[in-house]
Structure formats: C-alpha cells, structure tokens
Tab-separated table of C-alpha atoms in Angstrom:
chain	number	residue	atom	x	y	z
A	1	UNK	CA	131.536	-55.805	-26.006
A	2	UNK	CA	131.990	-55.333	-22.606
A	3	UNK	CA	130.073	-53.206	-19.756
A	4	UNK	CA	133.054	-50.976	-19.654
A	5	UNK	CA	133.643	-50.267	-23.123
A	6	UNK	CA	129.826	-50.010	-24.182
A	7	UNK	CA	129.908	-47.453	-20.931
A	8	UNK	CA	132.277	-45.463	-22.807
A	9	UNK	CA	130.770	-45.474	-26.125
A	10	UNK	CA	127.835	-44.275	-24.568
A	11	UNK	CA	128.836	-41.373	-23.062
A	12	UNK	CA	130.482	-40.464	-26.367
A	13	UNK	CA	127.830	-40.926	-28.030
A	14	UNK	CA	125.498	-38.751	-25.434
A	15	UNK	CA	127.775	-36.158	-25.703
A	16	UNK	CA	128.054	-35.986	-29.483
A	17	UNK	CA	124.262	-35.854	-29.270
A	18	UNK	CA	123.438	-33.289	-26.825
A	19	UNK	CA	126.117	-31.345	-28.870
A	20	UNK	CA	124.094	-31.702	-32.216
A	21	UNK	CA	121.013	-30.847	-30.387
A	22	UNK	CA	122.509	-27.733	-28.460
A	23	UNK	CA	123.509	-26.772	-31.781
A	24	UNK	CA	120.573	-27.644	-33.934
A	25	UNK	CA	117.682	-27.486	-31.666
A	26	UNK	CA	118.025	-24.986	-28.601
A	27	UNK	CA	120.665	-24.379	-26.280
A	28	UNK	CA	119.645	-25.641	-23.217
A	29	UNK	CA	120.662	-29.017	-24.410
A	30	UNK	CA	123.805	-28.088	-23.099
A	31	UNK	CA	122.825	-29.159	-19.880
A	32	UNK	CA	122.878	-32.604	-21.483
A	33	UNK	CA	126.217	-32.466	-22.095
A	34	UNK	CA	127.033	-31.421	-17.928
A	35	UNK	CA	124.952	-33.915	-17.061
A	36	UNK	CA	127.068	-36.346	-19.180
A	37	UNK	CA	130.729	-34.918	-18.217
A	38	UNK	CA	129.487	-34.912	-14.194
A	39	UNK	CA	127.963	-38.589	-14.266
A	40	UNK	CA	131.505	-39.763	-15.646
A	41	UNK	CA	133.645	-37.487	-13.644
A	42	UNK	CA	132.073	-38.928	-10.207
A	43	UNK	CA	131.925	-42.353	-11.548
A	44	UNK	CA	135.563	-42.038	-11.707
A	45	UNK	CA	135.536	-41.694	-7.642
A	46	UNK	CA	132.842	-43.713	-6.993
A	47	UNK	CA	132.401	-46.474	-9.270
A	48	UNK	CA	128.761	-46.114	-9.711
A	49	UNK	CA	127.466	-45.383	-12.982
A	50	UNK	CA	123.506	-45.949	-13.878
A	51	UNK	CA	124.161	-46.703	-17.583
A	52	UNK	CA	126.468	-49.375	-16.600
A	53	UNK	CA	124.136	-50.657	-13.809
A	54	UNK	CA	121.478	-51.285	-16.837
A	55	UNK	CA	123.600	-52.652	-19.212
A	56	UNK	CA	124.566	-55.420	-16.300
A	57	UNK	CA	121.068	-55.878	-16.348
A	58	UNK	CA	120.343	-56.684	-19.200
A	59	UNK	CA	122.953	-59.018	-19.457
A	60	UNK	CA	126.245	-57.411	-20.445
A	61	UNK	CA	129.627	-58.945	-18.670
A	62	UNK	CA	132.340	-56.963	-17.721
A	63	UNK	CA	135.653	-57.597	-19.138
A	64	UNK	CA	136.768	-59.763	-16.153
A	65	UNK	CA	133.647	-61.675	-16.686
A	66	UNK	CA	134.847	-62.102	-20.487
A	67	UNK	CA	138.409	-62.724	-19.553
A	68	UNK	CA	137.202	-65.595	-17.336
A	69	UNK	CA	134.728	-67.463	-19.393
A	70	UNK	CA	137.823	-67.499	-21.959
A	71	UNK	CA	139.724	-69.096	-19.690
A	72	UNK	CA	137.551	-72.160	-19.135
C-alpha cells in the first residue's frame, strides 16, 4: 500500500472513529472529527500532512516510489 492511499484510509478511519466515540462516549469527540476534516482540507493546499510524514518514516513508499521499483 502506498503513503497516499494508507493516508486516506486513515483519515477514514479517524473519522469513522471520532464519529462512534462522539456518539457513544461524549460529544466533544466531535472535535476529532474537525481536527480530521481541517488536517486534510489544508493538506490539499499545502502538501504537508503529519500522518503521511510518519508513515514515510517508517518506511512506506509513495506510489511513484512503487511505480519505479516496478520498472527496474
């Protein structure tokens, strides 16, 4: 999987979450979910997303990455 797409699943998946818990546990968790929307919405603009940054990190490629090791 690449940076970008495990990016995207994450945020999903955040969001889903702080949902649950907004709905299950209190409602400030809602804040959660802005956090989540704003973070993608200005990396968007900008490019620079923390999640993404970590899951470089640790060792995930990004899909042009991928798309060149396939091509050697």
């Amino acid at each position: 999987m690449s940076v970008e797409r495990a990016t995207m699943a994450f945020a999903g998946f955040m969001v889903m979450l702080s949902l649950l818990l907004t709905a299950t546990v209190h409602h400030n968790f809602v804040w959660l979910t802005l956090f989540v929307g704003a973070n993608l919405f200005q990396s968007a603009f900008t490019g620079f997303c923390p999640a993404s940054m970590l899951m470089r990190k640790f060792g995930m490629k990004t899909e042009a990455e991928q798309a060149m090791a396939n091509t050697h």
